[in-house]
PDB file of C-alpha atoms in Angstrom:
ATOM      1  CA  UNK A   1    -113.475 -52.544  88.025  1.00 52.00           C
ATOM      2  CA  UNK A   2    -116.993 -53.923  88.440  1.00 52.00           C
ATOM      3  CA  UNK A   3    -119.317 -55.460  85.910  1.00 55.00           C
ATOM      4  CA  UNK A   4    -122.355 -53.724  84.465  1.00 56.00           C
ATOM      5  CA  UNK A   5    -125.750 -54.623  85.945  1.00 60.00           C
ATOM      6  CA  UNK A   6    -128.433 -56.492  84.044  1.00 65.00           C
ATOM      7  CA  UNK A   7    -130.632 -54.432  81.760  1.00 72.00           C
ATOM      8  CA  UNK A   8    -133.574 -52.710  83.477  1.00 85.00           C
ATOM      9  CA  UNK A   9    -136.773 -51.227  82.082  1.00 92.00           C
ATOM     10  CA  UNK A  10    -136.417 -48.282  79.728  1.00 97.00           C
ATOM     11  CA  UNK A  11    -138.023 -45.324  81.486  1.00 98.00           C
ATOM     12  CA  UNK A  12    -136.933 -42.814  78.846  1.00 98.00           C
ATOM     13  CA  UNK A  13    -137.585 -43.954  75.261  1.00 98.00           C
ATOM     14  CA  UNK A  14    -135.574 -42.165  72.582  1.00 98.00           C
ATOM     15  CA  UNK A  15    -134.166 -42.542  69.053  1.00 97.00           C
ATOM     16  CA  UNK A  16    -137.483 -43.821  67.704  1.00 96.00           C
ATOM     17  CA  UNK A  17    -139.557 -42.723  64.737  1.00 94.00           C
ATOM     18  CA  UNK A  18    -140.792 -39.550  66.437  1.00 96.00           C
ATOM     19  CA  UNK A  19    -139.897 -37.215  69.292  1.00 97.00           C
ATOM     20  CA  UNK A  20    -141.451 -38.146  72.631  1.00 96.00           C
ATOM     21  CA  UNK A  21    -141.781 -36.023  75.774  1.00 97.00           C
ATOM     22  CA  UNK A  22    -141.596 -37.999  79.019  1.00 98.00           C
ATOM     23  CA  UNK A  23    -142.009 -36.561  82.512  1.00 98.00           C
ATOM     24  CA  UNK A  24    -138.960 -37.135  84.698  1.00 98.00           C
ATOM     25  CA  UNK A  25    -139.275 -40.370  86.697  1.00 98.00           C
ATOM     26  CA  UNK A  26    -136.372 -39.719  89.053  1.00 98.00           C
ATOM     27  CA  UNK A  27    -135.529 -37.272  91.848  1.00 98.00           C
ATOM     28  CA  UNK A  28    -133.248 -34.350  91.089  1.00 98.00           C
ATOM     29  CA  UNK A  29    -131.625 -34.186  94.524  1.00 98.00           C
ATOM     30  CA  UNK A  30    -131.271 -37.726  95.860  1.00 98.00           C
ATOM     31  CA  UNK A  31    -129.869 -37.061  99.335  1.00 97.00           C
ATOM     32  CA  UNK A  32    -132.088 -36.792 102.387  1.00 95.00           C
ATOM     33  CA  UNK A  33    -132.860 -33.285 103.697  1.00 93.00           C
ATOM     34  CA  UNK A  34    -130.150 -32.119 106.062  1.00 92.00           C
ATOM     35  CA  UNK A  35    -127.414 -34.259 104.532  1.00 94.00           C
ATOM     36  CA  UNK A  36    -124.075 -32.595 105.230  1.00 93.00           C
ATOM     37  CA  UNK A  37    -121.993 -31.279 102.367  1.00 96.00           C
ATOM     38  CA  UNK A  38    -120.688 -28.142 100.655  1.00 97.00           C
ATOM     39  CA  UNK A  39    -124.162 -27.026  99.566  1.00 98.00           C
ATOM     40  CA  UNK A  40    -126.472 -25.105 101.876  1.00 97.00           C
ATOM     41  CA  UNK A  41    -130.115 -26.208 101.897  1.00 97.00           C
ATOM     42  CA  UNK A  42    -131.197 -23.161  99.870  1.00 97.00           C
ATOM     43  CA  UNK A  43    -128.551 -23.898  97.227  1.00 98.00           C
ATOM     44  CA  UNK A  44    -129.723 -27.487  96.866  1.00 98.00           C
ATOM     45  CA  UNK A  45    -133.273 -26.206  96.540  1.00 98.00           C
ATOM     46  CA  UNK A  46    -132.194 -23.883  93.725  1.00 98.00           C
ATOM     47  CA  UNK A  47    -130.452 -26.775  91.971  1.00 98.00           C
ATOM     48  CA  UNK A  48    -133.595 -28.887  92.343  1.00 98.00           C
ATOM     49  CA  UNK A  49    -135.714 -26.078  90.865  1.00 98.00           C
ATOM     50  CA  UNK A  50    -133.497 -24.959  87.999  1.00 98.00           C
ATOM     51  CA  UNK A  51    -131.426 -28.031  87.176  1.00 98.00           C
ATOM     52  CA  UNK A  52    -128.156 -26.133  87.666  1.00 98.00           C
ATOM     53  CA  UNK A  53    -126.306 -23.999  90.190  1.00 98.00           C
ATOM     54  CA  UNK A  54    -123.352 -21.622  89.813  1.00 98.00           C
ATOM     55  CA  UNK A  55    -120.513 -21.446  92.344  1.00 98.00           C
ATOM     56  CA  UNK A  56    -118.700 -18.151  91.905  1.00 96.00           C
ATOM     57  CA  UNK A  57    -115.316 -19.211  93.322  1.00 96.00           C
ATOM     58  CA  UNK A  58    -114.992 -22.946  93.520  1.00 98.00           C
ATOM     59  CA  UNK A  59    -111.189 -22.779  93.350  1.00 97.00           C
ATOM     60  CA  UNK A  60    -108.808 -19.902  94.075  1.00 97.00           C
ATOM     61  CA  UNK A  61    -106.901 -17.779  91.605  1.00 95.00           C
ATOM     62  CA  UNK A  62    -103.612 -19.419  92.577  1.00 96.00           C
ATOM     63  CA  UNK A  63    -105.091 -22.846  91.912  1.00 97.00           C
ATOM     64  CA  UNK A  64    -106.438 -21.695  88.551  1.00 98.00           C
ATOM     65  CA  UNK A  65    -102.886 -20.893  87.502  1.00 97.00           C
ATOM     66  CA  UNK A  66    -101.855 -24.502  88.162  1.00 98.00           C
ATOM     67  CA  UNK A  67    -104.783 -25.843  86.120  1.00 98.00           C
ATOM     68  CA  UNK A  68    -104.149 -23.421  83.267  1.00 97.00           C
ATOM     69  CA  UNK A  69    -100.522 -24.547  83.084  1.00 97.00           C
ATOM     70  CA  UNK A  70    -101.633 -28.178  82.971  1.00 98.00           C
ATOM     71  CA  UNK A  71    -104.199 -27.368  80.278  1.00 96.00           C
ATOM     72  CA  UNK A  72    -101.483 -25.721  78.185  1.00 95.00           C
ATOM     73  CA  UNK A  73     -99.127 -28.642  78.693  1.00 96.00           C
ATOM     74  CA  UNK A  74    -101.714 -31.125  77.470  1.00 96.00           C
ATOM     75  CA  UNK A  75    -102.957 -29.152  74.488  1.00 94.00           C
ATOM     76  CA  UNK A  76     -99.416 -28.403  73.268  1.00 93.00           C
ATOM     77  CA  UNK A  77     -98.196 -31.989  73.593  1.00 94.00           C
ATOM     78  CA  UNK A  78     -97.848 -33.610  70.121  1.00 92.00           C
ATOM     79  CA  UNK A  79     -98.391 -37.055  71.629  1.00 94.00           C
ATOM     80  CA  UNK A  80    -101.645 -35.865  73.179  1.00 95.00           C
ATOM     81  CA  UNK A  81    -102.776 -34.399  69.852  1.00 91.00           C
ATOM     82  CA  UNK A  82    -102.310 -37.847  68.258  1.00 91.00           C
ATOM     83  CA  UNK A  83    -104.111 -39.649  71.095  1.00 95.00           C
ATOM     84  CA  UNK A  84    -107.561 -41.028  70.246  1.00 95.00           C
ATOM     85  CA  UNK A  85    -108.914 -39.271  73.335  1.00 96.00           C
ATOM     86  CA  UNK A  86    -108.206 -35.873  71.761  1.00 96.00           C
ATOM     87  CA  UNK A  87    -110.740 -34.207  69.471  1.00 92.00           C
ATOM     88  CA  UNK A  88    -109.220 -31.725  67.026  1.00 87.00           C
ATOM     89  CA  UNK A  89    -111.006 -28.667  65.628  1.00 76.00           C
ATOM     90  CA  UNK A  90    -111.466 -29.189  61.901  1.00 74.00           C
ATOM     91  CA  UNK A  91    -110.991 -25.565  60.885  1.00 70.00           C
ATOM     92  CA  UNK A  92    -107.834 -24.806  62.876  1.00 72.00           C
ATOM     93  CA  UNK A  93    -106.310 -28.179  63.712  1.00 74.00           C
ATOM     94  CA  UNK A  94    -106.243 -27.193  67.387  1.00 81.00           C
ATOM     95  CA  UNK A  95    -107.353 -29.498  70.177  1.00 89.00           C
ATOM     96  CA  UNK A  96    -111.036 -29.003  70.983  1.00 87.00           C
ATOM     97  CA  UNK A  97    -111.449 -31.620  73.754  1.00 94.00           C
ATOM     98  CA  UNK A  98    -109.376 -34.166  75.631  1.00 97.00           C
ATOM     99  CA  UNK A  99    -111.357 -36.993  77.203  1.00 98.00           C
ATOM    100  CA  UNK A 100    -110.502 -39.092  80.265  1.00 98.00           C
ATOM    101  CA  UNK A 101    -108.402 -36.213  81.526  1.00 98.00           C
ATOM    102  CA  UNK A 102    -108.588 -37.483  85.119  1.00 98.00           C
ATOM    103  CA  UNK A 103    -106.629 -40.564  83.999  1.00 97.00           C
ATOM    104  CA  UNK A 104    -104.186 -38.637  81.828  1.00 98.00           C
ATOM    105  CA  UNK A 105    -103.350 -35.929  84.368  1.00 98.00           C
ATOM    106  CA  UNK A 106    -102.613 -36.287  88.085  1.00 98.00           C
ATOM    107  CA  UNK A 107    -103.350 -32.572  88.456  1.00 98.00           C
ATOM    108  CA  UNK A 108    -106.911 -32.958  87.186  1.00 98.00           C
ATOM    109  CA  UNK A 109    -107.377 -36.267  89.017  1.00 98.00           C
ATOM    110  CA  UNK A 110    -106.709 -34.456  92.304  1.00 98.00           C
ATOM    111  CA  UNK A 111    -109.161 -31.737  91.334  1.00 98.00           C
ATOM    112  CA  UNK A 112    -111.893 -34.290  90.602  1.00 98.00           C
ATOM    113  CA  UNK A 113    -111.353 -35.849  94.041  1.00 98.00           C
ATOM    114  CA  UNK A 114    -111.305 -32.481  95.839  1.00 98.00           C
ATOM    115  CA  UNK A 115    -114.153 -32.350  98.433  1.00 98.00           C
ATOM    116  CA  UNK A 116    -115.237 -28.992  96.990  1.00 98.00           C
ATOM    117  CA  UNK A 117    -115.948 -30.819  93.725  1.00 98.00           C
ATOM    118  CA  UNK A 118    -116.863 -34.438  94.426  1.00 98.00           C
ATOM    119  CA  UNK A 119    -118.513 -33.497  97.732  1.00 98.00           C
ATOM    120  CA  UNK A 120    -121.138 -31.497  95.858  1.00 98.00           C
ATOM    121  CA  UNK A 121    -121.771 -34.403  93.502  1.00 98.00           C
ATOM    122  CA  UNK A 122    -122.238 -36.823  96.402  1.00 98.00           C
ATOM    123  CA  UNK A 123    -124.599 -34.415  98.115  1.00 98.00           C
ATOM    124  CA  UNK A 124    -126.787 -34.088  95.016  1.00 98.00           C
ATOM    125  CA  UNK A 125    -126.755 -37.781  94.076  1.00 98.00           C
ATOM    126  CA  UNK A 126    -127.063 -39.182  97.596  1.00 98.00           C
ATOM    127  CA  UNK A 127    -124.372 -41.845  97.239  1.00 98.00           C
ATOM    128  CA  UNK A 128    -120.770 -42.495  96.396  1.00 98.00           C
ATOM    129  CA  UNK A 129    -119.966 -41.522  92.823  1.00 98.00           C
ATOM    130  CA  UNK A 130    -117.616 -42.512  90.042  1.00 98.00           C
ATOM    131  CA  UNK A 131    -116.493 -40.543  86.984  1.00 98.00           C
ATOM    132  CA  UNK A 132    -118.612 -41.465  83.982  1.00 98.00           C
ATOM    133  CA  UNK A 133    -116.745 -39.001  81.795  1.00 98.00           C
ATOM    134  CA  UNK A 134    -114.140 -36.264  82.135  1.00 98.00           C
ATOM    135  CA  UNK A 135    -112.684 -33.874  79.623  1.00 97.00           C
ATOM    136  CA  UNK A 136    -111.231 -30.469  79.040  1.00 96.00           C
ATOM    137  CA  UNK A 137    -113.122 -28.348  76.541  1.00 93.00           C
ATOM    138  CA  UNK A 138    -111.102 -25.733  74.710  1.00 91.00           C
ATOM    139  CA  UNK A 139    -112.628 -22.970  72.611  1.00 90.00           C
ATOM    140  CA  UNK A 140    -109.757 -20.983  71.121  1.00 85.00           C
ATOM    141  CA  UNK A 141    -110.582 -17.553  69.783  1.00 87.00           C
ATOM    142  CA  UNK A 142    -111.530 -16.772  66.200  1.00 88.00           C
ATOM    143  CA  UNK A 143    -113.894 -19.491  65.168  1.00 80.00           C
ATOM    144  CA  UNK A 144    -114.008 -22.400  67.620  1.00 83.00           C
ATOM    145  CA  UNK A 145    -117.316 -24.144  67.030  1.00 86.00           C
ATOM    146  CA  UNK A 146    -120.043 -24.554  69.638  1.00 89.00           C
ATOM    147  CA  UNK A 147    -122.141 -27.452  70.900  1.00 90.00           C
ATOM    148  CA  UNK A 148    -125.761 -27.539  69.746  1.00 94.00           C
ATOM    149  CA  UNK A 149    -128.709 -27.836  72.142  1.00 96.00           C
ATOM    150  CA  UNK A 150    -128.945 -31.250  73.782  1.00 97.00           C
ATOM    151  CA  UNK A 151    -129.613 -33.184  76.972  1.00 98.00           C
ATOM    152  CA  UNK A 152    -126.535 -35.118  78.052  1.00 98.00           C
ATOM    153  CA  UNK A 153    -128.729 -37.808  79.560  1.00 98.00           C
ATOM    154  CA  UNK A 154    -130.348 -38.482  76.197  1.00 98.00           C
ATOM    155  CA  UNK A 155    -126.955 -39.549  74.840  1.00 97.00           C
ATOM    156  CA  UNK A 156    -125.739 -41.239  78.013  1.00 98.00           C
ATOM    157  CA  UNK A 157    -128.995 -43.231  78.181  1.00 98.00           C
ATOM    158  CA  UNK A 158    -129.169 -44.095  74.493  1.00 97.00           C
ATOM    159  CA  UNK A 159    -125.492 -44.803  73.838  1.00 96.00           C
ATOM    160  CA  UNK A 160    -123.856 -45.517  77.235  1.00 97.00           C
ATOM    161  CA  UNK A 161    -126.645 -47.332  79.062  1.00 98.00           C
ATOM    162  CA  UNK A 162    -127.349 -45.075  82.055  1.00 98.00           C
ATOM    163  CA  UNK A 163    -130.819 -46.127  83.177  1.00 98.00           C
ATOM    164  CA  UNK A 164    -131.703 -43.303  85.556  1.00 98.00           C
ATOM    165  CA  UNK A 165    -131.154 -39.569  85.870  1.00 98.00           C
ATOM    166  CA  UNK A 166    -128.675 -39.779  88.712  1.00 99.00           C
ATOM    167  CA  UNK A 167    -125.735 -37.994  87.140  1.00 99.00           C
ATOM    168  CA  UNK A 168    -124.367 -34.471  87.552  1.00 99.00           C
ATOM    169  CA  UNK A 169    -121.796 -32.484  85.594  1.00 98.00           C
ATOM    170  CA  UNK A 170    -119.333 -30.032  87.109  1.00 98.00           C
ATOM    171  CA  UNK A 171    -117.822 -27.533  84.671  1.00 98.00           C
ATOM    172  CA  UNK A 172    -114.987 -25.428  86.098  1.00 98.00           C
ATOM    173  CA  UNK A 173    -113.844 -22.319  84.236  1.00 98.00           C
ATOM    174  CA  UNK A 174    -110.117 -22.175  83.533  1.00 97.00           C
ATOM    175  CA  UNK A 175    -110.488 -18.897  81.629  1.00 97.00           C
ATOM    176  CA  UNK A 176    -113.010 -16.086  81.809  1.00 96.00           C
ATOM    177  CA  UNK A 177    -116.410 -17.221  80.541  1.00 97.00           C
ATOM    178  CA  UNK A 178    -117.842 -14.087  78.969  1.00 96.00           C
ATOM    179  CA  UNK A 179    -121.320 -13.720  77.535  1.00 96.00           C
ATOM    180  CA  UNK A 180    -119.745 -13.436  74.085  1.00 96.00           C
ATOM    181  CA  UNK A 181    -117.025 -16.108  73.852  1.00 96.00           C
ATOM    182  CA  UNK A 182    -119.174 -19.205  73.490  1.00 94.00           C
ATOM    183  CA  UNK A 183    -120.415 -19.529  77.057  1.00 96.00           C
ATOM    184  CA  UNK A 184    -122.926 -22.095  78.262  1.00 97.00           C
ATOM    185  CA  UNK A 185    -126.675 -21.615  77.714  1.00 98.00           C
ATOM    186  CA  UNK A 186    -129.170 -23.577  79.813  1.00 98.00           C
ATOM    187  CA  UNK A 187    -132.958 -23.884  80.008  1.00 98.00           C
ATOM    188  CA  UNK A 188    -133.882 -23.655  83.723  1.00 98.00           C
ATOM    189  CA  UNK A 189    -136.478 -26.265  84.656  1.00 98.00           C
ATOM    190  CA  UNK A 190    -136.041 -28.304  81.471  1.00 98.00           C
ATOM    191  CA  UNK A 191    -134.470 -31.127  83.506  1.00 98.00           C
ATOM    192  CA  UNK A 192    -137.944 -32.273  84.548  1.00 98.00           C
ATOM    193  CA  UNK A 193    -138.958 -33.147  80.984  1.00 98.00           C
ATOM    194  CA  UNK A 194    -137.111 -35.766  78.953  1.00 98.00           C
ATOM    195  CA  UNK A 195    -137.104 -35.187  75.227  1.00 98.00           C
ATOM    196  CA  UNK A 196    -136.716 -38.460  73.377  1.00 98.00           C
ATOM    197  CA  UNK A 197    -135.260 -37.626  69.970  1.00 97.00           C
ATOM    198  CA  UNK A 198    -136.214 -39.061  66.601  1.00 96.00           C
ATOM    199  CA  UNK A 199    -133.922 -41.136  64.418  1.00 94.00           C
ATOM    200  CA  UNK A 200    -131.845 -44.283  64.877  1.00 93.00           C
ATOM    201  CA  UNK A 201    -128.286 -44.155  66.190  1.00 94.00           C
ATOM    202  CA  UNK A 202    -125.699 -44.857  63.485  1.00 90.00           C
ATOM    203  CA  UNK A 203    -122.972 -47.363  64.286  1.00 82.00           C
ATOM    204  CA  UNK A 204    -119.871 -45.610  65.630  1.00 74.00           C
ATOM    205  CA  UNK A 205    -121.914 -42.414  65.926  1.00 78.00           C
ATOM    206  CA  UNK A 206    -119.468 -41.096  68.520  1.00 73.00           C
ATOM    207  CA  UNK A 207    -116.734 -40.625  65.900  1.00 65.00           C
ATOM    208  CA  UNK A 208    -118.757 -37.890  64.224  1.00 63.00           C
ATOM    209  CA  UNK A 209    -120.812 -36.629  67.166  1.00 58.00           C
ATOM    210  CA  UNK A 210    -117.767 -35.439  69.129  1.00 58.00           C
ATOM    211  CA  UNK A 211    -117.147 -32.887  66.391  1.00 51.00           C
ATOM    212  CA  UNK A 212    -120.654 -32.373  65.027  1.00 52.00           C
ATOM    213  CA  UNK A 213    -123.681 -33.937  66.702  1.00 58.00           C
ATOM    214  CA  UNK A 214    -126.287 -35.571  64.445  1.00 67.00           C
ATOM    215  CA  UNK A 215    -128.171 -38.206  66.453  1.00 78.00           C
ATOM    216  CA  UNK A 216    -129.886 -37.068  69.630  1.00 88.00           C
ATOM    217  CA  UNK A 217    -130.561 -33.528  68.404  1.00 92.00           C
ATOM    218  CA  UNK A 218    -133.935 -31.953  69.269  1.00 97.00           C
ATOM    219  CA  UNK A 219    -136.054 -30.499  66.495  1.00 97.00           C
ATOM    220  CA  UNK A 220    -136.500 -26.754  66.085  1.00 97.00           C
ATOM    221  CA  UNK A 221    -140.154 -27.180  67.071  1.00 97.00           C
ATOM    222  CA  UNK A 222    -139.274 -28.987  70.307  1.00 97.00           C
ATOM    223  CA  UNK A 223    -136.597 -26.454  71.214  1.00 98.00           C
ATOM    224  CA  UNK A 224    -139.000 -23.604  70.578  1.00 98.00           C
ATOM    225  CA  UNK A 225    -141.597 -25.222  72.828  1.00 97.00           C
ATOM    226  CA  UNK A 226    -139.084 -25.846  75.612  1.00 97.00           C
ATOM    227  CA  UNK A 227    -137.585 -22.351  75.436  1.00 98.00           C
ATOM    228  CA  UNK A 228    -141.059 -20.798  75.478  1.00 98.00           C
ATOM    229  CA  UNK A 229    -141.846 -22.778  78.623  1.00 98.00           C
ATOM    230  CA  UNK A 230    -138.535 -22.531  80.474  1.00 98.00           C
ATOM    231  CA  UNK A 231    -136.618 -19.610  79.026  1.00 98.00           C
ATOM    232  CA  UNK A 232    -132.867 -19.488  78.517  1.00 98.00           C
ATOM    233  CA  UNK A 233    -130.187 -18.629  81.085  1.00 98.00           C
ATOM    234  CA  UNK A 234    -126.462 -18.128  80.555  1.00 98.00           C
ATOM    235  CA  UNK A 235    -123.497 -19.101  82.681  1.00 97.00           C
ATOM    236  CA  UNK A 236    -120.813 -16.431  82.785  1.00 97.00           C
ATOM    237  CA  UNK A 237    -118.044 -16.282  85.350  1.00 96.00           C
ATOM    238  CA  UNK A 238    -114.403 -15.709  86.072  1.00 97.00           C
ATOM    239  CA  UNK A 239    -111.717 -18.379  86.033  1.00 98.00           C
ATOM    240  CA  UNK A 240    -112.207 -20.584  89.084  1.00 98.00           C
ATOM    241  CA  UNK A 241    -115.990 -20.351  89.033  1.00 98.00           C
ATOM    242  CA  UNK A 242    -118.106 -23.401  88.214  1.00 98.00           C
ATOM    243  CA  UNK A 243    -121.543 -24.541  87.248  1.00 98.00           C
ATOM    244  CA  UNK A 244    -123.077 -27.855  88.288  1.00 98.00           C
ATOM    245  CA  UNK A 245    -125.933 -29.056  86.123  1.00 98.00           C
ATOM    246  CA  UNK A 246    -128.272 -32.014  86.077  1.00 99.00           C
ATOM    247  CA  UNK A 247    -127.784 -34.600  83.355  1.00 98.00           C
ATOM    248  CA  UNK A 248    -131.152 -33.811  81.734  1.00 98.00           C
ATOM    249  CA  UNK A 249    -130.877 -30.018  81.640  1.00 98.00           C
ATOM    250  CA  UNK A 250    -131.178 -28.808  78.055  1.00 98.00           C
ATOM    251  CA  UNK A 251    -128.053 -26.830  77.222  1.00 98.00           C
ATOM    252  CA  UNK A 252    -125.687 -25.787  74.460  1.00 97.00           C
ATOM    253  CA  UNK A 253    -123.145 -23.149  73.521  1.00 96.00           C
ATOM    254  CA  UNK A 254    -122.377 -20.984  70.528  1.00 94.00           C
ATOM    255  CA  UNK A 255    -119.239 -20.498  68.457  1.00 93.00           C
ATOM    256  CA  UNK A 256    -116.404 -18.389  69.816  1.00 92.00           C
ATOM    257  CA  UNK A 257    -115.615 -15.729  67.227  1.00 94.00           C
ATOM    258  CA  UNK A 258    -113.892 -13.409  69.732  1.00 96.00           C
ATOM    259  CA  UNK A 259    -110.139 -13.212  70.410  1.00 96.00           C
ATOM    260  CA  UNK A 260    -110.742 -14.537  73.935  1.00 95.00           C
ATOM    261  CA  UNK A 261    -110.331 -18.289  74.478  1.00 92.00           C
ATOM    262  CA  UNK A 262    -112.779 -20.177  76.664  1.00 94.00           C
ATOM    263  CA  UNK A 263    -111.519 -23.313  78.381  1.00 96.00           C
ATOM    264  CA  UNK A 264    -113.206 -25.444  81.039  1.00 97.00           C
ATOM    265  CA  UNK A 265    -112.506 -28.741  82.760  1.00 98.00           C
ATOM    266  CA  UNK A 266    -115.537 -30.960  82.963  1.00 97.00           C
ATOM    267  CA  UNK A 267    -116.268 -33.868  85.331  1.00 98.00           C
ATOM    268  CA  UNK A 268    -119.362 -36.059  85.027  1.00 98.00           C
ATOM    269  CA  UNK A 269    -120.168 -37.850  88.271  1.00 99.00           C
ATOM    270  CA  UNK A 270    -122.585 -40.778  88.244  1.00 99.00           C
ATOM    271  CA  UNK A 271    -124.011 -42.621  91.237  1.00 98.00           C
ATOM    272  CA  UNK A 272    -122.480 -46.016  91.968  1.00 98.00           C
ATOM    273  CA  UNK A 273    -126.109 -47.161  92.218  1.00 98.00           C
ATOM    274  CA  UNK A 274    -126.720 -46.172  88.571  1.00 98.00           C
ATOM    275  CA  UNK A 275    -123.835 -47.878  86.794  1.00 98.00           C
ATOM    276  CA  UNK A 276    -123.888 -48.200  83.018  1.00 98.00           C
ATOM    277  CA  UNK A 277    -125.779 -51.061  81.400  1.00 97.00           C
ATOM    278  CA  UNK A 278    -125.971 -51.940  77.719  1.00 97.00           C
ATOM    279  CA  UNK A 279    -127.054 -49.017  75.498  1.00 97.00           C
ATOM    280  CA  UNK A 280    -130.792 -48.391  75.404  1.00 98.00           C
ATOM    281  CA  UNK A 281    -130.858 -47.065  71.826  1.00 97.00           C
ATOM    282  CA  UNK A 282    -127.567 -47.739  70.072  1.00 96.00           C
ATOM    283  CA  UNK A 283    -126.071 -50.800  68.376  1.00 94.00           C
ATOM    284  CA  UNK A 284    -122.801 -50.679  70.347  1.00 93.00           C
ATOM    285  CA  UNK A 285    -121.350 -48.985  73.424  1.00 95.00           C
ATOM    286  CA  UNK A 286    -119.204 -45.927  73.064  1.00 96.00           C
ATOM    287  CA  UNK A 287    -115.527 -46.376  74.020  1.00 96.00           C
ATOM    288  CA  UNK A 288    -114.706 -46.414  77.714  1.00 97.00           C
ATOM    289  CA  UNK A 289    -112.810 -43.125  77.545  1.00 97.00           C
ATOM    290  CA  UNK A 290    -116.152 -41.489  76.651  1.00 97.00           C
ATOM    291  CA  UNK A 291    -118.548 -43.605  78.732  1.00 98.00           C
ATOM    292  CA  UNK A 292    -116.729 -45.311  81.602  1.00 98.00           C
ATOM    293  CA  UNK A 293    -117.112 -48.939  82.560  1.00 97.00           C
ATOM    294  CA  UNK A 294    -114.855 -48.542  85.574  1.00 97.00           C
ATOM    295  CA  UNK A 295    -117.216 -47.829  88.456  1.00 98.00           C
ATOM    296  CA  UNK A 296    -114.597 -47.314  91.156  1.00 98.00           C
ATOM    297  CA  UNK A 297    -115.827 -44.605  93.575  1.00 98.00           C
ATOM    298  CA  UNK A 298    -113.919 -41.339  93.683  1.00 98.00           C
ATOM    299  CA  UNK A 299    -111.964 -41.076  96.951  1.00 94.00           C
TER     300      UNK A 299
END
């Protein structure tokens, strides 16, 4: 465990009286050209351009079976359902998310440390990395609610104290991600524009936002402008595929009203050179199981 650094200048103002657009001040790919890693140069270039990149078979079918079994074990465990790290779907009472899953499960901890996973994060961020957040997201069939449009960095900056855009998410499909069962939507190129949202952050905002986001939500006008400029792409893929996306890529997902569940495991890797400070636009930090204060590099 290391201590948080002193507060630095706020490059990305948000949660003020009005929305503010700020050009990105940070690189997207931080490693030097030619740095070795799982990504080919052309793949890194595509990530730099779009703010995300899909890997069609990050893990094998046999491995997926192991992760699916672990997912089922966790979501069916009554003790896990009562744990504060579990978010329960209001309509059905089923588990929607389990946070800090790399600390709860040895199976998912090993996956996070797999070179196929963390190696890509290191290659993008140009340094050792630690896990800022991990979770499994579960969208059971017949009514699981979606996640509205947002930039993760807006929240992680405002409420967790990440100063710079040096964070990447890896979402690995544990079930088929169809176009119609609440799959991920992304705006390619939106990662180069930071949208500072309007409105102050309520105290303990995280308690509500994990089920229904209020603070940090872009206006309809801003989303229309961004979608007109960047368009909208969709991540679909079989179990074992993955998408890596930059922390500032605008994204969201719809409800799942189909019979087909959609479940992913999600690791957020942050550079050890970008460790969390005090929140930039919130009265208190979020709990450590949501925004880590343990900056130990993944090995």
